[in-house]
Each structure stands twice: as structure tokens, then as C-alpha cells.
PDB file of C-alpha atoms in Angstrom:
ATOM      1  CA  MET D   2     -12.974   8.805  12.783  1.00  0.00           C
ATOM      2  CA  ALA D   3     -12.245  11.784  15.016  1.00  0.00           C
ATOM      3  CA  LYS D   4     -10.291  11.881  18.224  1.00  0.00           C
ATOM      4  CA  ASP D   5     -11.929  10.464  21.350  1.00  0.00           C
ATOM      5  CA  HIS D   6     -12.716   7.213  19.586  1.00  0.00           C
ATOM      6  CA  HIS D   7     -14.166   5.378  22.622  1.00  0.00           C
ATOM      7  CA  ILE D   8     -12.123   2.293  21.844  1.00  0.00           C
ATOM      8  CA  LYS D   9     -12.387  -0.172  24.711  1.00  0.00           C
ATOM      9  CA  THR D  10     -11.043  -3.493  23.449  1.00  0.00           C
ATOM     10  CA  LEU D  11      -7.802  -4.189  21.595  1.00  0.00           C
ATOM     11  CA  ALA D  12      -6.367  -7.113  19.677  1.00  0.00           C
ATOM     12  CA  LEU D  13      -2.603  -7.588  19.412  1.00  0.00           C
ATOM     13  CA  LEU D  14      -0.748  -8.887  16.365  1.00  0.00           C
ATOM     14  CA  ALA D  15       3.053  -9.141  16.266  1.00  0.00           C
ATOM     15  CA  THR D  16       5.506 -10.304  13.650  1.00  0.00           C
ATOM     16  CA  ASP D  17       7.765 -13.201  14.618  1.00  0.00           C
ATOM     17  CA  THR D  18      10.954 -11.183  15.139  1.00  0.00           C
ATOM     18  CA  GLU D  19      12.557 -11.169  18.577  1.00  0.00           C
ATOM     19  CA  ARG D  20      11.978  -7.420  19.043  1.00  0.00           C
ATOM     20  CA  ALA D  21       8.295  -7.659  18.231  1.00  0.00           C
ATOM     21  CA  GLN D  22       7.722 -10.740  20.371  1.00  0.00           C
ATOM     22  CA  GLU D  23       9.441  -9.128  23.359  1.00  0.00           C
ATOM     23  CA  ALA D  24       7.289  -6.018  22.970  1.00  0.00           C
ATOM     24  CA  ALA D  25       4.144  -8.170  22.718  1.00  0.00           C
ATOM     25  CA  ALA D  26       5.036  -9.962  25.945  1.00  0.00           C
ATOM     26  CA  GLU D  27       5.593  -6.646  27.737  1.00  0.00           C
ATOM     27  CA  LEU D  28       2.312  -5.139  26.547  1.00  0.00           C
ATOM     28  CA  SER D  29       0.426  -8.289  27.523  1.00  0.00           C
ATOM     29  CA  GLN D  30       1.581  -7.853  31.133  1.00  0.00           C
ATOM     30  CA  ASP D  31      -0.353  -4.579  31.422  1.00  0.00           C
ATOM     31  CA  PHE D  32      -3.302  -5.035  29.069  1.00  0.00           C
ATOM     32  CA  GLN D  33      -5.849  -7.776  28.449  1.00  0.00           C
ATOM     33  CA  PHE D  34      -6.019  -8.234  24.700  1.00  0.00           C
ATOM     34  CA  VAL D  35      -8.964  -9.938  22.990  1.00  0.00           C
ATOM     35  CA  PRO D  36      -9.276 -11.940  19.735  1.00  0.00           C
ATOM     36  CA  LEU D  37      -9.303  -9.786  16.602  1.00  0.00           C
ATOM     37  CA  GLU D  38     -12.955 -10.465  15.815  1.00  0.00           C
ATOM     38  CA  GLU D  39     -13.960  -9.109  19.261  1.00  0.00           C
ATOM     39  CA  ALA D  40     -11.749  -6.000  19.217  1.00  0.00           C
ATOM     40  CA  ASP D  41     -12.578  -2.353  18.537  1.00  0.00           C
ATOM     41  CA  ALA D  42      -9.049  -1.824  17.145  1.00  0.00           C
ATOM     42  CA  VAL D  43      -5.839  -3.752  16.579  1.00  0.00           C
ATOM     43  CA  VAL D  44      -2.303  -3.016  17.786  1.00  0.00           C
ATOM     44  CA  VAL D  45       0.275  -4.092  15.200  1.00  0.00           C
ATOM     45  CA  LEU D  46       3.883  -4.725  16.280  1.00  0.00           C
ATOM     46  CA  GLY D  47       6.468  -4.883  13.513  1.00  0.00           C
ATOM     47  CA  GLY D  48       7.366  -2.869  10.449  1.00  0.00           C
ATOM     48  CA  ASP D  49       5.552  -1.584   7.380  1.00  0.00           C
ATOM     49  CA  GLY D  50       5.588  -5.003   5.711  1.00  0.00           C
ATOM     50  CA  PHE D  51       3.767  -6.625   8.621  1.00  0.00           C
ATOM     51  CA  MET D  52       1.288  -3.733   8.781  1.00  0.00           C
ATOM     52  CA  LEU D  53       0.494  -4.228   5.077  1.00  0.00           C
ATOM     53  CA  GLN D  54       0.140  -7.976   5.659  1.00  0.00           C
ATOM     54  CA  THR D  55      -2.271  -7.345   8.547  1.00  0.00           C
ATOM     55  CA  LEU D  56      -4.371  -4.851   6.595  1.00  0.00           C
ATOM     56  CA  HIS D  57      -4.564  -7.210   3.615  1.00  0.00           C
ATOM     57  CA  ALA D  58      -5.758 -10.061   5.836  1.00  0.00           C
ATOM     58  CA  MET D  59      -8.503  -7.880   7.334  1.00  0.00           C
ATOM     59  CA  LEU D  60      -9.553  -6.536   3.922  1.00  0.00           C
ATOM     60  CA  GLU D  61      -9.848 -10.025   2.496  1.00  0.00           C
ATOM     61  CA  ALA D  62     -11.804 -11.198   5.556  1.00  0.00           C
ATOM     62  CA  GLY D  63     -14.173  -8.234   5.209  1.00  0.00           C
ATOM     63  CA  ASP D  64     -13.670  -7.182   8.845  1.00  0.00           C
ATOM     64  CA  VAL D  65     -11.299  -4.210   8.928  1.00  0.00           C
ATOM     65  CA  LYS D  66     -10.435  -2.774  12.351  1.00  0.00           C
ATOM     66  CA  PRO D  67      -8.692   0.563  12.966  1.00  0.00           C
ATOM     67  CA  ALA D  68      -4.972  -0.221  13.184  1.00  0.00           C
ATOM     68  CA  TYR D  69      -2.427   1.347  15.528  1.00  0.00           C
ATOM     69  CA  GLY D  70       1.102   0.334  14.568  1.00  0.00           C
ATOM     70  CA  ILE D  71       4.114   0.337  16.874  1.00  0.00           C
ATOM     71  CA  ASN D  72       7.428   0.216  15.058  1.00  0.00           C
ATOM     72  CA  ARG D  73       9.429  -2.896  15.833  1.00  0.00           C
ATOM     73  CA  GLY D  74      10.763  -3.237  12.317  1.00  0.00           C
ATOM     74  CA  THR D  75      13.009  -1.113  10.105  1.00  0.00           C
ATOM     75  CA  VAL D  76      11.400   1.779   8.209  1.00  0.00           C
ATOM     76  CA  GLY D  77       8.125   2.085  10.104  1.00  0.00           C
ATOM     77  CA  PHE D  78       6.548   4.685   7.815  1.00  0.00           C
ATOM     78  CA  LEU D  79       3.054   3.446   8.722  1.00  0.00           C
ATOM     79  CA  MET D  80       3.924   2.924  12.391  1.00  0.00           C
ATOM     80  CA  ASN D  81       4.115   4.926  15.616  1.00  0.00           C
ATOM     81  CA  ARG D  82       7.191   5.173  17.802  1.00  0.00           C
ATOM     82  CA  PRO D  83       7.522   2.678  20.675  1.00  0.00           C
ATOM     83  CA  ARG D  84       5.859   3.984  23.815  1.00  0.00           C
ATOM     84  CA  LYS D  85       5.364   3.245  27.512  1.00  0.00           C
ATOM     85  CA  ARG D  86       3.153   0.282  28.219  1.00  0.00           C
ATOM     86  CA  ALA D  87       0.680   1.601  30.764  1.00  0.00           C
ATOM     87  CA  ASP D  88      -0.984   4.316  28.661  1.00  0.00           C
ATOM     88  CA  LEU D  89      -1.561   2.292  25.484  1.00  0.00           C
ATOM     89  CA  LEU D  90      -5.378   2.459  25.456  1.00  0.00           C
ATOM     90  CA  ALA D  91      -5.406   6.168  26.323  1.00  0.00           C
ATOM     91  CA  ALA D  92      -2.902   6.857  23.536  1.00  0.00           C
ATOM     92  CA  ILE D  93      -5.030   5.017  20.993  1.00  0.00           C
ATOM     93  CA  ASN D  94      -8.127   6.968  21.989  1.00  0.00           C
ATOM     94  CA  ARG D  95      -6.178  10.242  21.592  1.00  0.00           C
ATOM     95  CA  ALA D  96      -4.743   9.209  18.225  1.00  0.00           C
ATOM     96  CA  SER D  97      -5.415  10.986  14.948  1.00  0.00           C
ATOM     97  CA  ALA D  98      -7.271   8.841  12.439  1.00  0.00           C
ATOM     98  CA  ARG D  99      -6.514   8.662   8.741  1.00  0.00           C
ATOM     99  CA  THR D 100      -8.986   6.911   6.439  1.00  0.00           C
ATOM    100  CA  VAL D 101      -7.353   5.259   3.436  1.00  0.00           C
ATOM    101  CA  ALA D 102      -8.862   3.574   0.373  1.00  0.00           C
ATOM    102  CA  PRO D 103      -6.894   0.775  -1.304  1.00  0.00           C
ATOM    103  CA  LEU D 104      -6.524  -0.013  -4.967  1.00  0.00           C
ATOM    104  CA  ARG D 105      -8.350  -3.020  -6.338  1.00  0.00           C
ATOM    105  CA  MET D 106      -6.422  -4.918  -8.998  1.00  0.00           C
ATOM    106  CA  VAL D 107      -7.871  -7.479 -11.394  1.00  0.00           C
ATOM    107  CA  ALA D 108      -5.169  -9.327 -13.334  1.00  0.00           C
ATOM    108  CA  THR D 109      -6.025 -11.602 -16.248  1.00  0.00           C
ATOM    109  CA  ASP D 110      -3.312 -14.114 -17.081  1.00  0.00           C
ATOM    110  CA  GLN D 111      -2.427 -15.550 -20.472  1.00  0.00           C
ATOM    111  CA  ASP D 112      -4.772 -18.515 -19.874  1.00  0.00           C
ATOM    112  CA  GLY D 113      -7.712 -16.183 -19.243  1.00  0.00           C
ATOM    113  CA  ARG D 114      -7.870 -16.706 -15.464  1.00  0.00           C
ATOM    114  CA  GLN D 115      -8.675 -13.632 -13.390  1.00  0.00           C
ATOM    115  CA  HIS D 116      -7.038 -12.785 -10.068  1.00  0.00           C
ATOM    116  CA  ALA D 117      -8.477  -9.998  -7.888  1.00  0.00           C
ATOM    117  CA  THR D 118      -6.750  -8.478  -4.875  1.00  0.00           C
ATOM    118  CA  PHE D 119      -6.123  -5.233  -3.020  1.00  0.00           C
ATOM    119  CA  ALA D 120      -3.067  -2.962  -3.024  1.00  0.00           C
ATOM    120  CA  ILE D 121      -2.476  -0.380  -0.309  1.00  0.00           C
ATOM    121  CA  ASN D 122       0.836   0.969  -1.632  1.00  0.00           C
ATOM    122  CA  GLU D 123       0.985   0.197  -5.328  1.00  0.00           C
ATOM    123  CA  VAL D 124       0.278  -2.115  -8.226  1.00  0.00           C
ATOM    124  CA  SER D 125       3.343  -2.706 -10.363  1.00  0.00           C
ATOM    125  CA  LEU D 126       3.913  -4.530 -13.638  1.00  0.00           C
ATOM    126  CA  LEU D 127       7.420  -5.921 -14.065  1.00  0.00           C
ATOM    127  CA  ARG D 128       9.189  -7.760 -16.862  1.00  0.00           C
ATOM    128  CA  GLU D 129       9.957 -11.394 -16.028  1.00  0.00           C
ATOM    129  CA  THR D 130      12.936 -11.948 -18.356  1.00  0.00           C
ATOM    130  CA  ARG D 131      15.810 -10.027 -19.934  1.00  0.00           C
ATOM    131  CA  GLN D 132      13.385  -8.882 -22.655  1.00  0.00           C
ATOM    132  CA  THR D 133      11.913  -5.433 -22.098  1.00  0.00           C
ATOM    133  CA  ALA D 134       8.169  -5.294 -21.524  1.00  0.00           C
ATOM    134  CA  LYS D 135       5.828  -3.685 -24.044  1.00  0.00           C
ATOM    135  CA  ILE D 136       2.666  -2.352 -22.431  1.00  0.00           C
ATOM    136  CA  GLU D 137      -0.343  -0.423 -23.722  1.00  0.00           C
ATOM    137  CA  ILE D 138      -1.848   1.989 -21.176  1.00  0.00           C
ATOM    138  CA  LEU D 139      -5.492   3.051 -21.113  1.00  0.00           C
ATOM    139  CA  VAL D 140      -7.095   5.573 -18.769  1.00  0.00           C
ATOM    140  CA  GLY D 141     -10.833   5.056 -18.870  1.00  0.00           C
ATOM    141  CA  ASP D 142     -11.496   3.748 -22.349  1.00  0.00           C
ATOM    142  CA  LYS D 143      -8.894   5.964 -24.014  1.00  0.00           C
ATOM    143  CA  VAL D 144      -5.460   4.736 -25.045  1.00  0.00           C
ATOM    144  CA  ARG D 145      -2.923   7.144 -23.555  1.00  0.00           C
ATOM    145  CA  ILE D 146       0.253   5.281 -24.490  1.00  0.00           C
ATOM    146  CA  ALA D 147       0.051   2.760 -27.317  1.00  0.00           C
ATOM    147  CA  GLU D 148       3.383   1.123 -26.509  1.00  0.00           C
ATOM    148  CA  LEU D 149       5.497   1.720 -23.403  1.00  0.00           C
ATOM    149  CA  VAL D 150       8.812  -0.119 -23.746  1.00  0.00           C
ATOM    150  CA  CYS D 151      10.158  -0.490 -20.231  1.00  0.00           C
ATOM    151  CA  ASP D 152      11.207  -2.626 -17.296  1.00  0.00           C
ATOM    152  CA  GLY D 153       7.755  -1.967 -15.864  1.00  0.00           C
ATOM    153  CA  VAL D 154       5.161   0.551 -14.741  1.00  0.00           C
ATOM    154  CA  LEU D 155       3.270   1.155 -11.502  1.00  0.00           C
ATOM    155  CA  VAL D 156       0.227   2.870 -10.022  1.00  0.00           C
ATOM    156  CA  ALA D 157       0.763   4.246  -6.504  1.00  0.00           C
ATOM    157  CA  THR D 158      -1.656   5.589  -3.922  1.00  0.00           C
ATOM    158  CA  PRO D 159      -0.683   8.597  -1.781  1.00  0.00           C
ATOM    159  CA  VAL D 160       0.153   6.159   1.044  1.00  0.00           C
ATOM    160  CA  GLY D 161       2.462   4.233  -1.282  1.00  0.00           C
ATOM    161  CA  SER D 162       3.900   7.232  -3.103  1.00  0.00           C
ATOM    162  CA  THR D 163       6.967   7.325  -0.828  1.00  0.00           C
ATOM    163  CA  ALA D 164       7.722   3.614  -1.334  1.00  0.00           C
ATOM    164  CA  TYR D 165       8.555   1.921  -4.671  1.00  0.00           C
ATOM    165  CA  ASN D 166       7.051   4.872  -6.545  1.00  0.00           C
ATOM    166  CA  LEU D 167       9.586   7.293  -5.054  1.00  0.00           C
ATOM    167  CA  SER D 168      12.454   4.905  -5.837  1.00  0.00           C
ATOM    168  CA  ALA D 169      11.274   4.913  -9.464  1.00  0.00           C
ATOM    169  CA  ASN D 170      11.412   8.748  -9.456  1.00  0.00           C
ATOM    170  CA  GLY D 171       7.663   9.107  -9.110  1.00  0.00           C
ATOM    171  CA  PRO D 172       6.038  12.066  -7.292  1.00  0.00           C
ATOM    172  CA  ILE D 173       5.257  12.173  -3.570  1.00  0.00           C
ATOM    173  CA  LEU D 174       1.507  12.653  -3.156  1.00  0.00           C
ATOM    174  CA  PRO D 175      -0.180  14.362  -0.155  1.00  0.00           C
ATOM    175  CA  LEU D 176      -2.685  12.048   1.515  1.00  0.00           C
ATOM    176  CA  ASP D 177      -5.664  14.294   0.794  1.00  0.00           C
ATOM    177  CA  SER D 178      -4.683  14.962  -2.812  1.00  0.00           C
ATOM    178  CA  GLN D 179      -7.219  12.469  -4.243  1.00  0.00           C
ATOM    179  CA  VAL D 180      -4.837  11.512  -7.030  1.00  0.00           C
ATOM    180  CA  LEU D 181      -2.808   8.494  -8.133  1.00  0.00           C
ATOM    181  CA  ALA D 182       0.729   8.380  -9.499  1.00  0.00           C
ATOM    182  CA  LEU D 183       1.291   6.506 -12.763  1.00  0.00           C
ATOM    183  CA  THR D 184       5.049   5.967 -12.943  1.00  0.00           C
ATOM    184  CA  PRO D 185       7.212   4.166 -15.525  1.00  0.00           C
ATOM    185  CA  ILE D 186      10.106   1.969 -14.406  1.00  0.00           C
ATOM    186  CA  SER D 187      13.202   2.413 -16.596  1.00  0.00           C
ATOM    187  CA  ALA D 188      11.234   3.485 -19.664  1.00  0.00           C
ATOM    188  CA  PHE D 189      13.078   3.101 -22.983  1.00  0.00           C
ATOM    189  CA  ARG D 190      10.268   4.468 -25.178  1.00  0.00           C
ATOM    190  CA  PRO D 191       8.657   6.987 -25.088  1.00  0.00           C
ATOM    191  CA  ARG D 192      12.024   8.120 -23.793  1.00  0.00           C
ATOM    192  CA  ARG D 193      10.842  11.454 -22.402  1.00  0.00           C
ATOM    193  CA  TRP D 194       7.713  10.187 -20.652  1.00  0.00           C
ATOM    194  CA  ARG D 195       8.120  10.529 -16.885  1.00  0.00           C
ATOM    195  CA  GLY D 196       4.659   9.413 -15.800  1.00  0.00           C
ATOM    196  CA  ALA D 197       1.369  11.106 -14.929  1.00  0.00           C
ATOM    197  CA  ILE D 198      -0.728  12.210 -11.967  1.00  0.00           C
ATOM    198  CA  LEU D 199      -4.325  11.050 -12.366  1.00  0.00           C
ATOM    199  CA  PRO D 200      -7.588  11.734 -10.500  1.00  0.00           C
ATOM    200  CA  GLU D 201      -8.218   8.946  -8.006  1.00  0.00           C
ATOM    201  CA  TYR D 202     -11.473   7.977  -9.762  1.00  0.00           C
ATOM    202  CA  SER D 203      -9.502   6.957 -12.859  1.00  0.00           C
ATOM    203  CA  ASP D 204      -9.837   3.406 -14.172  1.00  0.00           C
ATOM    204  CA  ILE D 205      -6.416   2.339 -15.446  1.00  0.00           C
ATOM    205  CA  THR D 206      -5.847  -0.655 -17.721  1.00  0.00           C
ATOM    206  CA  PHE D 207      -2.557  -2.179 -18.797  1.00  0.00           C
ATOM    207  CA  ARG D 208      -2.435  -4.536 -21.801  1.00  0.00           C
ATOM    208  CA  VAL D 209       0.721  -6.564 -22.220  1.00  0.00           C
ATOM    209  CA  LEU D 210       1.913  -6.627 -25.824  1.00  0.00           C
ATOM    210  CA  GLU D 211       3.661  -9.785 -27.047  1.00  0.00           C
ATOM    211  CA  PRO D 212       3.006 -11.485 -23.681  1.00  0.00           C
ATOM    212  CA  ALA D 213       4.428 -14.874 -24.688  1.00  0.00           C
ATOM    213  CA  LYS D 214       7.697 -13.364 -25.894  1.00  0.00           C
ATOM    214  CA  ARG D 215       7.872 -10.613 -23.246  1.00  0.00           C
ATOM    215  CA  PRO D 216       6.195 -12.033 -20.114  1.00  0.00           C
ATOM    216  CA  VAL D 217       5.130  -9.640 -17.376  1.00  0.00           C
ATOM    217  CA  ALA D 218       4.241 -10.141 -13.713  1.00  0.00           C
ATOM    218  CA  ALA D 219       1.713  -8.033 -11.808  1.00  0.00           C
ATOM    219  CA  VAL D 220       2.423  -7.301  -8.139  1.00  0.00           C
ATOM    220  CA  ALA D 221      -0.124  -5.849  -5.703  1.00  0.00           C
ATOM    221  CA  ASP D 222       1.956  -4.853  -2.674  1.00  0.00           C
ATOM    222  CA  GLN D 223       3.357  -8.273  -1.681  1.00  0.00           C
ATOM    223  CA  ARG D 224       1.240 -10.531  -3.904  1.00  0.00           C
ATOM    224  CA  GLU D 225       2.519 -11.514  -7.354  1.00  0.00           C
ATOM    225  CA  TYR D 226       0.760 -12.966 -10.395  1.00  0.00           C
ATOM    226  CA  ARG D 227       2.952 -14.047 -13.289  1.00  0.00           C
ATOM    227  CA  ASP D 228       2.383 -14.159 -17.048  1.00  0.00           C
ATOM    228  CA  VAL D 229      -0.404 -11.570 -17.093  1.00  0.00           C
ATOM    229  CA  ALA D 230      -2.089 -10.366 -20.262  1.00  0.00           C
ATOM    230  CA  GLU D 231      -4.171  -7.501 -18.864  1.00  0.00           C
ATOM    231  CA  VAL D 232      -4.375  -5.678 -15.538  1.00  0.00           C
ATOM    232  CA  SER D 233      -7.056  -3.223 -14.422  1.00  0.00           C
ATOM    233  CA  VAL D 234      -6.580  -0.928 -11.413  1.00  0.00           C
ATOM    234  CA  ALA D 235      -8.999   1.406  -9.618  1.00  0.00           C
ATOM    235  CA  ILE D 236      -9.530   2.868  -6.145  1.00  0.00           C
ATOM    236  CA  ASP D 237     -12.023   0.858  -4.069  1.00  0.00           C
ATOM    237  CA  ARG D 238     -13.852   3.280  -1.758  1.00  0.00           C
ATOM    238  CA  SER D 239     -16.034   0.446  -0.430  1.00  0.00           C
ATOM    239  CA  SER D 240     -12.973  -1.090   1.283  1.00  0.00           C
ATOM    240  CA  GLU D 241     -11.643   1.881   3.257  1.00  0.00           C
ATOM    241  CA  PHE D 242      -9.650   1.299   6.437  1.00  0.00           C
ATOM    242  CA  THR D 243      -8.366   3.505   9.266  1.00  0.00           C
ATOM    243  CA  LEU D 244      -4.799   4.030  10.492  1.00  0.00           C
ATOM    244  CA  LEU D 245      -4.222   5.607  13.920  1.00  0.00           C
ATOM    245  CA  PHE D 246      -1.261   7.891  14.634  1.00  0.00           C
ATOM    246  CA  ASP D 247       0.046   9.668  17.708  1.00  0.00           C
ATOM    247  CA  PRO D 248      -0.463  13.474  17.618  1.00  0.00           C
ATOM    248  CA  GLY D 249       2.419  15.162  15.818  1.00  0.00           C
ATOM    249  CA  HIS D 250       3.458  11.887  14.226  1.00  0.00           C
ATOM    250  CA  SER D 251       0.838  11.575  11.498  1.00  0.00           C
ATOM    251  CA  LEU D 252       1.231  10.095   8.061  1.00  0.00           C
ATOM    252  CA  ASP D 253       0.582  13.543   6.538  1.00  0.00           C
ATOM    253  CA  GLU D 254       3.602  14.967   8.358  1.00  0.00           C
ATOM    254  CA  ARG D 255       5.808  12.085   7.259  1.00  0.00           C
ATOM    255  CA  ILE D 256       4.853  12.584   3.622  1.00  0.00           C
ATOM    256  CA  VAL D 257       5.706  16.275   3.858  1.00  0.00           C
ATOM    257  CA  ALA D 258       8.978  15.564   5.713  1.00  0.00           C
ATOM    258  CA  GLU D 259      10.030  12.965   3.128  1.00  0.00           C
ATOM    259  CA  GLN D 260      10.186  15.734   0.493  1.00  0.00           C
ATOM    260  CA  PHE D 261      12.901  17.547   2.443  1.00  0.00           C
ATOM    261  CA  VAL D 262      15.211  14.593   3.020  1.00  0.00           C
ATOM    262  CA  THR D 263      18.684  15.388   1.692  1.00  0.00           C
TER     263      THR D 263
END
């Protein structure tokens, strides 16, 4: 989506914090919002967590609207700065658009049940007990690591590369890089393996070794499935969504700036 989007109708979603609710009340004085299903775009008031929650809900409903976030939370990496009320619609129509494709995760638990969901930031596998996890990693149909002994491992998108992935010493990925970060979490063996950068079309499979003795949970952004036996992860281009950013305040710039934080 280019600039001059011709957006005419907006929905408004706000988290339940006092700051977000106050901002919602102020915006509602100057603009007539419509239900989400009738809107051309959605204004999201809160922080990154609420933005992810909103995007997940739209993805699962199969009706994804362009989202313009206004930071009323803490980090606000996916959000715009608070702005004056009266020019909201004009600002959204001037905004830069960034199209993003989520990961699709399919987790099979130890009872053979499958759980499918989306991840916008990352899919992570994490040990559930004091026992280290043992995980086999395949890329395509080729085994790349026969046994990773670790606290966990994750796959991050460029959008999510500055979140958990960065905390686990993974690489920051430019938005247009068309790659994924595969990052170990406290790897014990292979001791020198620091992860990999993979083409975004890669199909990645994790097989949990000794799952009964060393149980592992799979987490797609905020959704957790426990006692998994196998997890497959791939980009889902059929479920793309659009984030809107004020000029000069784009997600690309934030990813670049994050690499110079001291």
C-alpha cells in the first residue's frame, strides 16, 4: 500500500489501561469510529503486546485491516508517537505502509494433537523443567543439527528480530532482508553454534528428543503449547498484513537505530 491510501473509515481498539482508555475517549470526541468489520483501517491504542494481540485476532478471523498504532504502552516498537486529535485521519492517509508476513507454526504434542497458529515476532521452543532440552533441527528435509542441547531455540521474523531474538544474542534483521533468524537459547552443545540466518522460504522443523523426560513448550508470540513433540515453522505469505507509520518514524528506521543503541 502506497501513500495516499484513501482511508475513510476507522475502527478504534484500546487496551484497558488508564492511559489508553483516556486517549480513546479523547479521540472519540473528534472522530466517529465504526465497528472493525466496517472499517478501512484500525487505530490501536496501547503497546506492542496489544498490537500483537489485535493482529492475531484479525489474522485468525481472516479479516486483516491496516493497523495504525499509537503508543500508550511501554516499548511501542510497532507504534507511532501520540499525536494531536484533529488530524488523525489525515495522518493515517499520509502514513508509510509496511507489509509483513507472519510465521505459521504447527505444533504436534506428545499425544499426537496438532495446534496451528500464527507468530508475528517469533516461535520459540523452551524447556519446561530443570532438565535441558534436546532438539533435532531440520531445514527443509535435511537434518542440520542432530542434537541441540539447550534451554531452547527460536525462529524470528525481521519484525521480531529486535525482541526476544535480540535478547538471546540473535541478529537484527532489516525488514526487506527476506530472511529468518534461527537462534539458540543458552546452548550447551554444540557449544560454538550461535545460530543461522535462513532464506524466508525455508521450512524449519524441530523434533524434541526424549520429550517425556525433557518436556518442551512451543510459544508463538503470546500463545503457548506445552509438551510438544514436533514443531514446524514457515512464513505464510497468504496471511500478510499492513502496519502504518508516520513519515520519519518507520519500522525500518527503528530497526536500523536499534543497532546503534549503546
